Amino acid sequence: MSAPPRLTLALPKGRVMEQSLEVLRAAGLRLDTGGGARALRYDAGDATIIEMRNADVPTYVELGVADAGVVGKDVLLESGSQLVEPVDLGFAACRLSLIRPRGATGTVQRVASKYPRLTGDYLRRVGSGAEVVKLSGNVELACVSGLADAVVDVVQTGATLVANDLEEVDVLLRSSARFVVNRAALKLKHETLRPLIEALRGLPGSF
Amino acid sequence: MSFNPPDGTRYVLPDAAARRALVVGTLRDLYRAWGYDMVEVPALERYDASHPRQAQSFKLSDRDSGVLALRSDFTPALAQLVRAEHPAVANGARRPLRWQYSGTVWHAIDPELARTREFSQIGLELIGVSNARADAEILHLARESVRAVGLQPRLEVGNPGFVRALLDAAAVPDDRRDGLADAIDRKDRRDLADLLSATPGGATPDAERARQSLLAVPDLYGGIEVLEHARAVAPWSAAQREIDRLAGVLAEFEDASELMLDLAMARRLSYYTGVTFRAYTPDYGQPLLGGGRYDGALLPAAAGFSIGVERLLQATLARAAAPEPAPRVLALDDPAARVLRDAGVRVVRALHTTTEEALAEARDLRVPFLLVAGALARVEGVAADDDERVALTALLLGADAAGGAA
């Protein structure tokens, strides 16, 4: 029998990367990532790992450059990518929320967000005619500085909101890290992916 | 004035155009050999609000107050052709029509994520018959299409009828079906569980059990063993019938090793009614073709598939492809040129009339031979070996000899 096909995994830089490696190892992959500075793309034993910004993970997986990856449900929905998402890994849990200055009333006119698609969908759903401004950096600043009268952003603990005298007025969705798979890879590398998916699901915190 | 074509369209240069013609020709021959006749349909269509892709079609205004649409999909156009030319089949007569098509379609979308707005499709439809043997024929041809262009096929095969039967058994209201089917298709059990718990219905123990079964559907993928798992998961007779249909299709394959089942395939649930499939090839992360059975959607009985020609070319590009050979002969002698062309040699007609000017023209074109007065002259400074000259001369003489004998 030939060796099971090898995977290429797209993982986001930063803390989610470390957590992803942890669950992938717990699911039985031997991943030797070495120490210190790493190349953007490297061979880590049982898989090749490519590191990128989280918003790019859906693109790499959808186009099949990576067979699978880990990305937040919020980022995945914003991307509009059609991927197979067989495991909710449970970590990186957060809410995507509409945030306003504490005590603000009156009609929202302009909403700033790193999630323009989801923000637009939400505003249409609630029947608001507010305009959406796409930002890439610190979105709370838009509210504090008066660029926008509301923002849609990720809330984890809420500490940033309190520090800036902001409050969460509505929750758009709840997010957590998902194990995502390219549709072709699921069929072409079935022998490797199916056992990995089942092992990931069996981990505490996963679904 | 920009020299670039509009967004989402592109120029195709000689090497790529030659490869495209070769691939399209190979597939046309394959379908022809299986009895599929070529048909053509207009690229300009009357705008129709009920067209499955109307939201993404380019609209044009006609001279009068009518609205036209650029062809966005071949299947509805072929269905119109059936209604116009074969009304009995359009009304349910069982008579097979085997048709193939190829051409351009246009989608008015944002040309993002490696998609273009103008692209080519080739495909086929088997209309007027609905049974497992017809489904298998389409699947066979989908697999052969990938093989014919030198790629190794892997097909995923599903049956949205199975998901529909379970949604019926679970008494899921119509307005919740698309959301659930989408979660099943993405194998997203988290979304699926959340959506199911927010879905009204499920009052009877049987409906409640069907809801539990729906949660198991995302994992019903793999080899032939999936059919048995599905039978155990979904004991309702309508669901069993859909499994039987899939089993009947697989029984038509002496070697089903390139087929993988996935009963979670549930996209376009209201369109596809029976077996659906996509084809993949190793080291290429996008589907090469997709299709299935859509009885009742546009015609009483029809199934087919379409291939994205650009995708297929991209996938074959991963293998080394021979570039289009450059022309080897420039001709001042038309009758002799015809002899060589008839033998398959690429011969360019000289734009000049004197031998001296034509030799210079050949040098500019990097063509090694000038055909003048029935003989080949070497063009200095352009590489060619003597064997080639001998071979070309033999072709010219062979025609003479045959002519002399006649």
Coordinates of C-alpha atoms in Angstrom, one line a residue:
Chain A
M1 CA 0.0 0.0 0.0
S2 CA 1.3 3.5 -0.8
A3 CA 1.8 6.1 1.9
P4 CA -1.3 8.1 2.7
P5 CA -1.2 11.5 0.9
R6 CA 0.5 14.4 2.7
L7 CA -1.4 17.5 3.7
T8 CA -0.6 21.2 3.2
L9 CA -2.2 23.2 6.0
A10 CA -2.9 27.0 6.0
L11 CA -2.6 28.4 9.5
P12 CA -3.0 32.0 10.7
K13 CA -0.1 33.7 12.4
G14 CA -0.1 34.4 16.1
R15 CA -1.9 32.8 19.0
V16 CA -4.4 30.8 16.9
M17 CA -1.3 29.2 15.2
E18 CA -0.1 27.9 18.5
Q19 CA -3.5 26.6 19.5
S20 CA -4.0 25.0 16.1
L21 CA -0.7 23.2 16.2
E22 CA -1.6 22.0 19.7
V23 CA -4.9 20.4 18.6
L24 CA -3.4 19.0 15.4
R25 CA -0.7 17.3 17.4
A26 CA -3.3 16.1 19.9
A27 CA -5.2 14.6 16.9
G28 CA -2.1 12.6 16.0
L29 CA -0.1 14.6 13.5
R30 CA 3.6 14.7 14.1
L31 CA 4.4 18.4 13.6
D32 CA 7.9 19.6 14.2
T33 CA 7.8 23.4 13.9
G34 CA 11.3 24.0 15.3
G35 CA 12.1 27.0 17.4
G36 CA 12.5 30.7 16.7
A37 CA 12.0 32.3 13.2
R38 CA 10.3 30.0 10.6
A39 CA 10.0 30.2 6.9
L40 CA 6.6 31.2 5.5
R41 CA 6.2 27.7 4.1
Y42 CA 7.9 24.7 5.8
D43 CA 7.9 21.0 6.0
A44 CA 6.8 20.1 9.6
G45 CA 6.9 16.3 9.5
D46 CA 3.4 15.0 8.8
A47 CA 2.3 18.1 6.9
T48 CA 3.6 21.2 5.1
I49 CA 2.6 24.3 6.9
I50 CA 2.0 27.7 5.3
E51 CA 1.6 30.7 7.6
M52 CA -0.5 33.7 6.7
R53 CA -2.9 36.4 7.9
N54 CA -6.2 34.8 9.1
A55 CA -8.2 36.6 6.4
D56 CA -6.2 34.9 3.7
V57 CA -6.8 31.3 5.0
P58 CA -10.2 30.9 3.2
T59 CA -8.6 31.9 -0.1
Y60 CA -5.7 29.5 0.1
V61 CA -8.0 26.6 1.0
E62 CA -10.7 27.5 -1.5
L63 CA -8.3 27.5 -4.4
G64 CA -6.7 24.3 -3.1
V65 CA -3.2 25.7 -2.5
A66 CA -3.7 24.4 1.0
D67 CA -5.8 21.2 1.5
A68 CA -7.1 22.4 4.9
G69 CA -6.6 25.1 7.5
V70 CA -7.8 26.7 10.6
V71 CA -9.8 29.9 10.6
G72 CA -12.4 31.8 12.7
K73 CA -16.0 31.4 11.7
D74 CA -16.3 35.2 11.5
V75 CA -13.5 35.5 9.0
L76 CA -14.8 32.5 7.0
L77 CA -18.3 34.1 6.7
E78 CA -16.8 37.4 5.8
S79 CA -14.8 35.8 3.0
G80 CA -17.9 34.2 1.5
S81 CA -15.8 31.1 0.6
Q82 CA -17.6 27.8 0.1
L83 CA -15.5 25.4 2.1
V84 CA -16.1 22.2 4.0
E85 CA -16.0 23.0 7.7
P86 CA -16.4 19.6 9.5
V87 CA -15.0 20.5 12.9
D88 CA -15.7 23.4 15.3
L89 CA -12.4 23.4 17.3
G90 CA -14.0 25.5 20.0
F91 CA -11.1 27.8 20.8
A92 CA -10.7 31.5 19.8
A93 CA -14.4 31.9 20.9
C94 CA -15.7 35.4 20.4
R95 CA -18.8 37.4 19.4
L96 CA -19.1 39.7 16.4
S97 CA -21.0 42.6 17.8
L98 CA -22.4 46.0 17.1
I99 CA -20.7 48.5 19.4
R100 CA -21.7 52.1 20.3
P101 CA -20.5 54.7 22.7
R102 CA -22.0 54.0 26.1
G103 CA -25.5 55.5 26.3
A104 CA -25.7 56.5 22.7
T105 CA -29.2 56.8 21.3
G106 CA -30.5 58.0 17.9
T107 CA -30.2 56.5 14.5
V108 CA -26.9 54.9 13.4
Q109 CA -25.6 56.7 10.3
R110 CA -22.3 55.2 9.7
V111 CA -20.7 51.9 10.8
A112 CA -17.0 51.1 10.6
S113 CA -15.8 47.5 10.5
K114 CA -13.2 45.0 9.3
Y115 CA -16.2 42.9 8.3
P116 CA -17.9 45.0 5.6
R117 CA -19.8 42.1 4.1
L118 CA -21.3 40.8 7.4
T119 CA -21.9 44.4 8.6
G120 CA -23.8 45.2 5.4
D121 CA -25.9 41.9 5.7
Y122 CA -26.7 42.7 9.3
L123 CA -27.8 46.3 8.5
R124 CA -30.0 45.1 5.7
R125 CA -31.5 42.5 8.0
V126 CA -32.4 45.0 10.7
G127 CA -33.6 47.5 8.1
S128 CA -31.0 50.1 8.8
G129 CA -29.9 52.5 6.0
A130 CA -26.5 53.2 7.6
E131 CA -23.4 53.3 5.4
V132 CA -20.5 50.9 6.0
V133 CA -16.9 52.0 6.1
K134 CA -14.2 49.4 5.8
L135 CA -11.2 49.7 8.1
S136 CA -8.2 47.5 8.5
G137 CA -6.8 48.6 11.9
N138 CA -8.2 49.5 15.3
V139 CA -11.9 49.8 14.7
E140 CA -12.8 51.0 18.2
L141 CA -10.8 54.2 17.3
A142 CA -13.5 55.0 14.6
C143 CA -16.1 55.2 17.4
V144 CA -13.9 57.1 19.9
S145 CA -12.7 59.6 17.2
G146 CA -16.1 60.2 15.7
L147 CA -15.4 58.7 12.3
A148 CA -18.4 56.4 12.8
D149 CA -21.2 56.4 15.3
A150 CA -21.0 52.6 15.6
V151 CA -18.6 49.8 14.8
V152 CA -19.0 46.0 14.2
D153 CA -16.1 44.2 15.7
V154 CA -15.0 41.1 17.6
V155 CA -15.5 41.1 21.3
Q156 CA -13.7 38.5 23.5
T157 CA -13.7 39.7 27.1
G158 CA -15.1 43.2 26.6
A159 CA -12.2 44.8 28.4
T160 CA -11.4 47.1 25.5
L161 CA -14.9 48.3 25.4
V162 CA -15.0 49.2 29.0
A163 CA -11.6 51.0 28.7
N164 CA -13.0 53.2 25.9
D165 CA -16.5 53.7 27.3
L166 CA -18.1 51.7 24.6
E167 CA -20.9 49.1 24.9
E168 CA -22.1 46.1 23.0
V169 CA -25.6 46.7 21.7
D170 CA -26.3 43.7 19.5
V171 CA -24.6 40.3 18.7
L172 CA -24.3 39.5 15.0
L173 CA -22.9 36.0 15.5
R174 CA -20.8 33.8 17.7
S175 CA -17.6 32.6 16.3
S176 CA -14.9 30.0 17.1
A177 CA -12.0 28.4 15.2
R178 CA -13.1 26.0 12.5
F179 CA -11.1 23.3 10.8
V180 CA -11.8 24.0 7.1
V181 CA -11.1 21.6 4.2
N182 CA -10.9 22.1 0.4
R183 CA -13.7 20.2 -1.3
A184 CA -11.4 18.5 -3.8
A185 CA -8.8 17.6 -1.1
L186 CA -11.5 15.9 1.0
K187 CA -12.1 13.5 -1.9
L188 CA -8.5 13.3 -3.2
K189 CA -6.8 12.9 0.2
H190 CA -9.6 11.1 2.0
E191 CA -7.3 8.5 3.6
T192 CA -5.5 11.3 5.5
L193 CA -8.2 13.7 6.1
R194 CA -11.1 11.5 7.3
P195 CA -9.1 10.1 10.3
L196 CA -7.8 13.5 11.1
I197 CA -11.3 15.0 11.1
E198 CA -12.6 12.3 13.4
A199 CA -9.6 12.7 15.8
L200 CA -10.1 16.5 15.9
R201 CA -13.8 16.0 16.7
G202 CA -12.9 13.7 19.5
L203 CA -10.9 16.3 21.3
P204 CA -12.3 18.0 24.4
G205 CA -13.9 21.3 23.4
S206 CA -14.5 20.3 19.7
F207 CA -17.7 19.5 18.0
Chain B
M1 CA -8.4 54.3 -24.7
S2 CA -7.3 51.1 -22.9
F3 CA -5.9 48.2 -24.9
N4 CA -6.9 45.8 -22.1
P5 CA -10.2 43.9 -22.5
P6 CA -13.0 44.6 -20.0
D7 CA -12.7 43.2 -16.4
G8 CA -13.1 39.5 -16.2
T9 CA -12.4 38.8 -19.9
R10 CA -9.1 38.0 -21.5
Y11 CA -7.2 37.5 -24.7
V12 CA -6.0 34.0 -25.7
L13 CA -2.7 33.9 -27.4
P14 CA -1.7 31.3 -30.0
D15 CA -0.2 28.6 -27.8
A16 CA -3.1 28.7 -25.3
A17 CA -5.7 28.9 -28.1
A18 CA -4.1 25.8 -29.8
R19 CA -4.3 23.9 -26.5
R20 CA -7.9 24.9 -26.0
A21 CA -8.8 23.8 -29.6
L22 CA -7.1 20.5 -29.0
V23 CA -8.9 19.8 -25.7
V24 CA -12.3 20.9 -27.0
G25 CA -11.8 18.7 -30.1
T26 CA -10.8 15.7 -28.1
L27 CA -14.0 16.0 -26.0
R28 CA -16.2 16.6 -29.0
D29 CA -14.9 13.4 -30.6
L30 CA -15.4 11.5 -27.4
Y31 CA -19.1 12.6 -27.1
R32 CA -19.6 12.0 -30.8
A33 CA -18.3 8.5 -30.4
W34 CA -21.0 7.9 -27.7
G35 CA -23.7 9.1 -29.9
Y36 CA -24.1 12.7 -28.7
D37 CA -25.0 15.1 -31.6
M38 CA -23.7 18.7 -31.6
V39 CA -26.2 21.5 -31.3
E40 CA -25.9 25.2 -31.1
V41 CA -28.1 27.8 -29.3
P42 CA -28.1 31.6 -29.5
A43 CA -25.8 33.6 -27.2
L44 CA -28.5 36.2 -27.1
E45 CA -31.5 35.1 -25.2
R46 CA -34.8 36.7 -24.3
Y47 CA -34.6 37.8 -20.7
D48 CA -36.5 35.5 -18.4
A49 CA -37.0 36.3 -14.7
S50 CA -37.4 32.6 -13.9
H51 CA -34.1 31.6 -15.4
P52 CA -32.0 29.8 -12.8
R53 CA -29.1 32.2 -13.3
Q54 CA -31.0 35.4 -14.1
A55 CA -29.4 37.3 -11.2
Q56 CA -26.0 36.9 -12.7
S57 CA -26.8 37.4 -16.4
F58 CA -25.7 40.5 -18.4
K59 CA -28.9 42.2 -19.7
L60 CA -29.2 44.2 -22.9
S61 CA -32.0 46.3 -24.2
D62 CA -33.4 45.4 -27.6
R63 CA -34.4 47.9 -30.3
D64 CA -38.0 47.6 -29.2
S65 CA -38.8 47.7 -25.5
G66 CA -37.7 44.0 -25.0
V67 CA -34.9 42.9 -22.7
L68 CA -32.3 40.4 -23.8
A69 CA -29.8 38.5 -21.7
L70 CA -26.4 37.1 -22.7
R71 CA -26.2 33.3 -22.3
S72 CA -25.2 32.5 -18.8
D73 CA -25.8 28.7 -18.8
F74 CA -26.3 26.2 -21.6
T75 CA -28.8 23.9 -19.9
P76 CA -31.8 26.2 -19.8
A77 CA -31.1 27.2 -23.5
L78 CA -31.1 23.6 -24.5
A79 CA -34.3 23.0 -22.6
Q80 CA -35.9 25.9 -24.7
L81 CA -34.6 24.1 -27.8
V82 CA -36.3 20.9 -26.7
R83 CA -39.6 22.8 -26.1
A84 CA -39.3 24.4 -29.6
E85 CA -38.3 21.3 -31.6
H86 CA -39.3 18.3 -29.6
P87 CA -42.5 19.3 -27.8
A88 CA -43.4 15.6 -27.2
V89 CA -40.2 15.1 -25.2
A90 CA -40.8 18.4 -23.4
N91 CA -44.2 17.1 -22.4
G92 CA -42.9 13.8 -21.0
A93 CA -42.5 11.4 -24.0
R94 CA -39.8 8.9 -23.3
R95 CA -37.4 9.3 -26.2
P96 CA -33.7 9.9 -25.6
L97 CA -32.1 13.0 -27.0
R98 CA -28.3 12.9 -26.7
W99 CA -26.8 16.4 -27.3
Q100 CA -23.4 18.0 -26.8
Y101 CA -22.6 21.7 -26.9
S102 CA -19.6 24.0 -26.5
G103 CA -19.3 27.8 -26.4
T104 CA -19.0 30.9 -24.3
V105 CA -21.1 31.9 -21.3
W106 CA -21.1 35.2 -19.5
H107 CA -21.7 35.9 -15.8
A108 CA -22.2 39.4 -14.5
I109 CA -20.3 39.0 -11.3
D110 CA -17.4 40.7 -9.5
P111 CA -14.4 39.0 -11.1
E112 CA -12.9 38.1 -7.8
L113 CA -11.1 35.0 -6.5
A114 CA -9.9 33.6 -9.8
R115 CA -13.2 33.8 -11.6
T116 CA -13.7 35.4 -15.0
R117 CA -16.9 36.9 -16.4
E118 CA -16.5 35.4 -19.8
F119 CA -15.6 31.7 -20.1
S120 CA -16.1 28.6 -22.2
Q121 CA -18.1 25.5 -21.4
I122 CA -18.4 22.2 -23.1
G123 CA -20.9 19.6 -22.0
L124 CA -23.7 17.3 -22.8
E125 CA -27.3 16.4 -21.9
L126 CA -29.2 13.2 -22.0
I127 CA -32.8 14.3 -22.2
G128 CA -36.1 12.3 -22.2
V129 CA -35.1 9.4 -20.1
S130 CA -34.7 8.9 -16.3
N131 CA -33.2 5.8 -14.9
A132 CA -30.1 4.5 -13.2
R133 CA -28.6 3.4 -16.5
A134 CA -29.0 6.9 -18.0
D135 CA -27.4 8.3 -14.8
A136 CA -24.5 5.9 -15.2
E137 CA -24.0 6.9 -18.8
I138 CA -23.5 10.5 -17.8
L139 CA -21.2 9.5 -15.0
H140 CA -19.2 7.3 -17.4
L141 CA -18.8 10.2 -19.8
A142 CA -17.8 12.6 -17.0
R143 CA -15.0 10.2 -16.0
E144 CA -14.0 9.6 -19.6
S145 CA -13.8 13.3 -20.2
V146 CA -11.1 13.7 -17.6
R147 CA -9.2 10.7 -18.8
A148 CA -9.4 11.9 -22.4
V149 CA -7.4 15.0 -21.6
G150 CA -4.7 13.0 -19.9
L151 CA -5.8 13.5 -16.3
Q152 CA -6.6 11.1 -13.6
P153 CA -10.2 11.4 -12.6
R154 CA -11.8 11.3 -9.1
L155 CA -15.5 11.8 -9.0
E156 CA -17.7 12.7 -6.0
V157 CA -21.2 11.3 -6.4
G158 CA -24.2 12.2 -4.3
N159 CA -27.9 12.3 -4.5
P160 CA -29.7 15.4 -3.1
G161 CA -32.9 13.4 -3.3
F162 CA -31.7 11.6 -0.1
V163 CA -31.4 14.9 1.8
R164 CA -34.7 16.0 0.5
A165 CA -36.4 12.7 1.7
L166 CA -34.9 13.2 5.2
L167 CA -36.1 16.9 5.3
D168 CA -39.6 15.6 4.4
A169 CA -39.4 12.9 7.1
A170 CA -38.3 15.5 9.6
A171 CA -41.2 17.8 8.7
V172 CA -38.9 20.8 8.1
P173 CA -40.8 23.8 6.8
D174 CA -40.0 25.0 3.3
D175 CA -38.4 28.3 4.4
R176 CA -35.8 26.5 6.5
R177 CA -34.7 23.9 3.9
D178 CA -32.1 25.9 2.0
G179 CA -30.3 26.9 5.2
L180 CA -30.2 23.3 6.5
A181 CA -29.1 21.9 3.1
D182 CA -26.3 24.5 2.9
A183 CA -25.0 23.5 6.4
I184 CA -25.2 19.8 5.4
D185 CA -23.4 20.5 2.1
R186 CA -20.6 22.3 4.1
K187 CA -20.5 19.4 6.6
D188 CA -20.9 22.0 9.3
R189 CA -22.5 20.0 12.1
R190 CA -22.3 23.0 14.5
D191 CA -24.5 25.2 12.2
L192 CA -26.7 22.2 11.4
A193 CA -27.3 21.5 15.1
D194 CA -28.0 25.2 15.8
L195 CA -30.3 25.5 12.8
L196 CA -32.2 22.3 13.6
S197 CA -32.8 23.3 17.2
A198 CA -34.3 26.7 15.9
T199 CA -36.5 24.9 13.3
P200 CA -40.2 24.4 14.2
G201 CA -41.8 21.1 13.6
G202 CA -40.5 17.6 14.7
A203 CA -43.6 17.1 16.7
T204 CA -43.9 13.3 16.1
P205 CA -41.3 10.8 17.4
D206 CA -40.6 9.8 13.8
A207 CA -39.9 13.4 12.7
E208 CA -37.7 13.8 15.8
R209 CA -35.7 10.7 14.8
A210 CA -35.3 12.1 11.2
R211 CA -33.8 15.2 12.7
Q212 CA -31.2 13.1 14.5
S213 CA -30.6 11.4 11.2
L214 CA -29.9 14.7 9.5
L215 CA -27.1 15.3 11.9
A216 CA -25.4 12.2 10.7
V217 CA -25.6 13.1 7.0
P218 CA -22.4 15.2 6.8
D219 CA -20.3 12.1 7.7
L220 CA -21.9 9.9 5.0
Y221 CA -19.0 10.1 2.5
G222 CA -16.4 7.5 1.4
G223 CA -16.6 4.3 -0.6
I224 CA -19.4 1.9 -1.3
E225 CA -19.8 1.1 2.4
V226 CA -21.5 4.6 2.7
L227 CA -24.7 3.1 1.2
E228 CA -25.1 0.6 4.0
H229 CA -24.5 3.4 6.6
A230 CA -27.1 5.5 4.9
R231 CA -29.6 2.7 5.0
A232 CA -29.1 2.3 8.7
V233 CA -29.3 6.1 9.3
A234 CA -32.4 6.7 7.2
P235 CA -35.0 3.8 7.3
W236 CA -37.8 5.9 5.7
S237 CA -38.9 4.4 2.4
A238 CA -38.5 7.6 0.4
A239 CA -34.9 7.8 1.6
Q240 CA -34.3 4.1 0.9
R241 CA -35.5 4.6 -2.7
E242 CA -32.9 7.4 -3.2
I243 CA -30.2 5.1 -1.8
D244 CA -31.4 2.3 -4.1
R245 CA -31.1 4.7 -7.1
L246 CA -27.5 5.5 -6.2
A247 CA -26.7 1.8 -5.7
G248 CA -28.3 1.1 -9.1
V249 CA -26.0 3.6 -10.7
L250 CA -22.9 2.2 -9.0
A251 CA -23.8 -1.3 -10.1
E252 CA -23.3 0.0 -13.7
F253 CA -19.5 0.4 -13.0
E254 CA -17.3 -2.6 -13.2
D255 CA -14.6 -0.5 -11.5
A256 CA -15.9 2.2 -9.2
S257 CA -12.6 2.9 -7.5
E258 CA -12.4 6.4 -9.0
L259 CA -15.9 7.2 -7.5
M260 CA -16.4 8.5 -4.0
L261 CA -19.9 8.8 -2.5
D262 CA -20.9 11.9 -0.6
L263 CA -24.6 11.9 0.6
A264 CA -24.1 15.4 2.1
M265 CA -24.0 16.9 -1.4
A266 CA -27.1 19.1 -1.3
R267 CA -26.5 22.2 -3.2
R268 CA -29.3 23.7 -5.4
L269 CA -31.7 21.3 -3.7
S270 CA -34.7 22.6 -5.6
Y271 CA -32.9 22.1 -9.0
Y272 CA -31.1 18.8 -8.8
T273 CA -33.4 15.9 -8.1
G274 CA -31.3 12.9 -8.5
V275 CA -27.6 11.8 -8.8
T276 CA -25.2 14.8 -8.8
F277 CA -21.5 14.7 -9.2
R278 CA -18.3 16.7 -9.6
A279 CA -14.9 15.6 -11.0
Y280 CA -11.5 16.4 -9.5
T281 CA -7.9 15.4 -10.4
P282 CA -4.9 15.1 -8.1
D283 CA -2.9 18.3 -7.4
Y284 CA -5.7 20.5 -8.6
G285 CA -7.9 22.1 -5.9
Q286 CA -11.0 23.0 -8.0
P287 CA -13.7 20.9 -9.6
L288 CA -13.2 20.3 -13.3
L289 CA -16.8 19.6 -14.1
G290 CA -20.2 19.3 -12.4
G291 CA -23.6 18.0 -13.2
G292 CA -26.4 15.7 -12.4
R293 CA -30.1 14.9 -12.9
Y294 CA -32.6 17.7 -12.8
D295 CA -35.9 16.0 -13.7
G296 CA -38.8 18.4 -13.5
A297 CA -36.6 21.5 -13.1
L298 CA -36.6 22.5 -16.7
L299 CA -37.8 19.3 -18.5
P300 CA -39.6 16.2 -17.3
A301 CA -36.5 14.1 -17.6
A302 CA -32.9 15.3 -18.1
A303 CA -29.4 14.9 -16.8
G304 CA -26.0 16.3 -18.0
F305 CA -22.8 18.0 -17.0
S306 CA -20.7 20.9 -18.1
I307 CA -17.0 21.4 -18.1
G308 CA -15.3 24.7 -17.4
V309 CA -12.8 24.7 -20.3
E310 CA -10.4 27.2 -18.7
R311 CA -10.2 25.2 -15.5
L312 CA -9.6 22.0 -17.4
L313 CA -6.8 23.7 -19.4
Q314 CA -5.3 25.0 -16.2
A315 CA -5.3 21.5 -14.7
T316 CA -3.7 20.0 -17.8
L317 CA -1.1 22.8 -17.8
A318 CA 0.3 21.3 -14.6
R319 CA 1.5 18.5 -17.0
A320 CA 4.1 19.4 -19.5
A321 CA 2.4 20.5 -22.7
A322 CA 4.1 20.7 -26.1
P323 CA 4.0 24.2 -27.5
E324 CA 2.3 24.7 -30.8
P325 CA 4.9 23.8 -33.5
A326 CA 5.9 26.9 -35.5
P327 CA 5.2 26.7 -39.3
R328 CA 8.2 25.2 -41.1
V329 CA 7.5 26.2 -44.7
L330 CA 6.8 29.5 -46.5
A331 CA 5.3 29.0 -49.9
L332 CA 5.4 30.8 -53.3
D333 CA 3.9 27.8 -55.0
D334 CA 0.2 27.3 -54.2
P335 CA -0.4 23.8 -55.7
A336 CA 2.7 22.4 -53.9
A337 CA 1.7 24.1 -50.7
R338 CA -1.7 22.4 -50.9
V339 CA 0.1 19.0 -51.1
L340 CA 2.0 19.7 -47.9
R341 CA -1.0 21.1 -46.0
D342 CA -3.0 18.0 -47.0
A343 CA -0.3 16.0 -45.3
G344 CA -0.7 18.1 -42.1
V345 CA 2.3 20.4 -42.5
R346 CA 1.8 24.0 -41.5
V347 CA 2.6 26.1 -44.6
V348 CA 2.4 29.9 -44.6
R349 CA 1.6 31.7 -47.9
A350 CA 4.3 34.3 -48.7
L351 CA 3.3 37.9 -48.8
H352 CA 6.0 38.7 -51.4
T353 CA 6.3 37.5 -55.0
T354 CA 10.0 37.4 -55.7
T355 CA 12.2 34.6 -54.3
E356 CA 14.7 37.0 -52.8
E357 CA 12.0 38.9 -50.9
A358 CA 10.3 35.7 -49.8
L359 CA 13.6 34.4 -48.4
A360 CA 14.0 37.5 -46.3
E361 CA 10.3 37.1 -45.2
A362 CA 11.1 33.5 -44.2
R363 CA 14.1 34.6 -42.2
D364 CA 12.0 37.1 -40.3
L365 CA 9.4 34.5 -39.5
R366 CA 12.1 32.0 -38.5
V367 CA 10.8 29.5 -41.1
P368 CA 13.6 27.2 -42.4
F369 CA 12.2 26.3 -45.9
L370 CA 10.9 28.3 -48.9
L371 CA 8.7 26.3 -51.3
V372 CA 9.3 27.7 -54.7
A373 CA 8.5 26.1 -58.1
G374 CA 7.8 22.7 -56.6
A375 CA 11.1 22.5 -54.6
L376 CA 12.3 23.4 -51.1
A377 CA 15.0 26.1 -50.7
R378 CA 16.9 26.3 -47.4
V379 CA 16.6 29.6 -45.7
E380 CA 20.0 30.6 -44.4
G381 CA 20.3 31.4 -40.7
V382 CA 17.3 29.4 -39.6
A383 CA 18.1 26.0 -38.0
A384 CA 16.8 22.8 -39.5
D385 CA 18.3 19.4 -40.1
D386 CA 18.6 17.6 -43.4
D387 CA 16.1 14.8 -42.4
E388 CA 13.3 17.3 -42.2
R389 CA 14.1 18.5 -45.7
V390 CA 14.2 14.9 -47.0
A391 CA 10.8 14.1 -45.3
L392 CA 9.2 17.2 -46.8
T393 CA 10.6 16.5 -50.2
A394 CA 9.3 12.9 -50.0
L395 CA 5.8 14.3 -49.4
L396 CA 6.1 16.5 -52.5
L397 CA 7.4 13.7 -54.7
G398 CA 4.9 11.2 -53.3
A399 CA 2.1 13.3 -54.6
D400 CA 3.9 13.6 -58.0
A401 CA 4.3 9.8 -58.1
A402 CA 0.7 9.2 -57.2
G403 CA -0.4 11.8 -59.8
G404 CA 1.8 10.1 -62.4
A405 CA 0.3 6.7 -61.8
A406 CA -3.2 7.9 -62.0

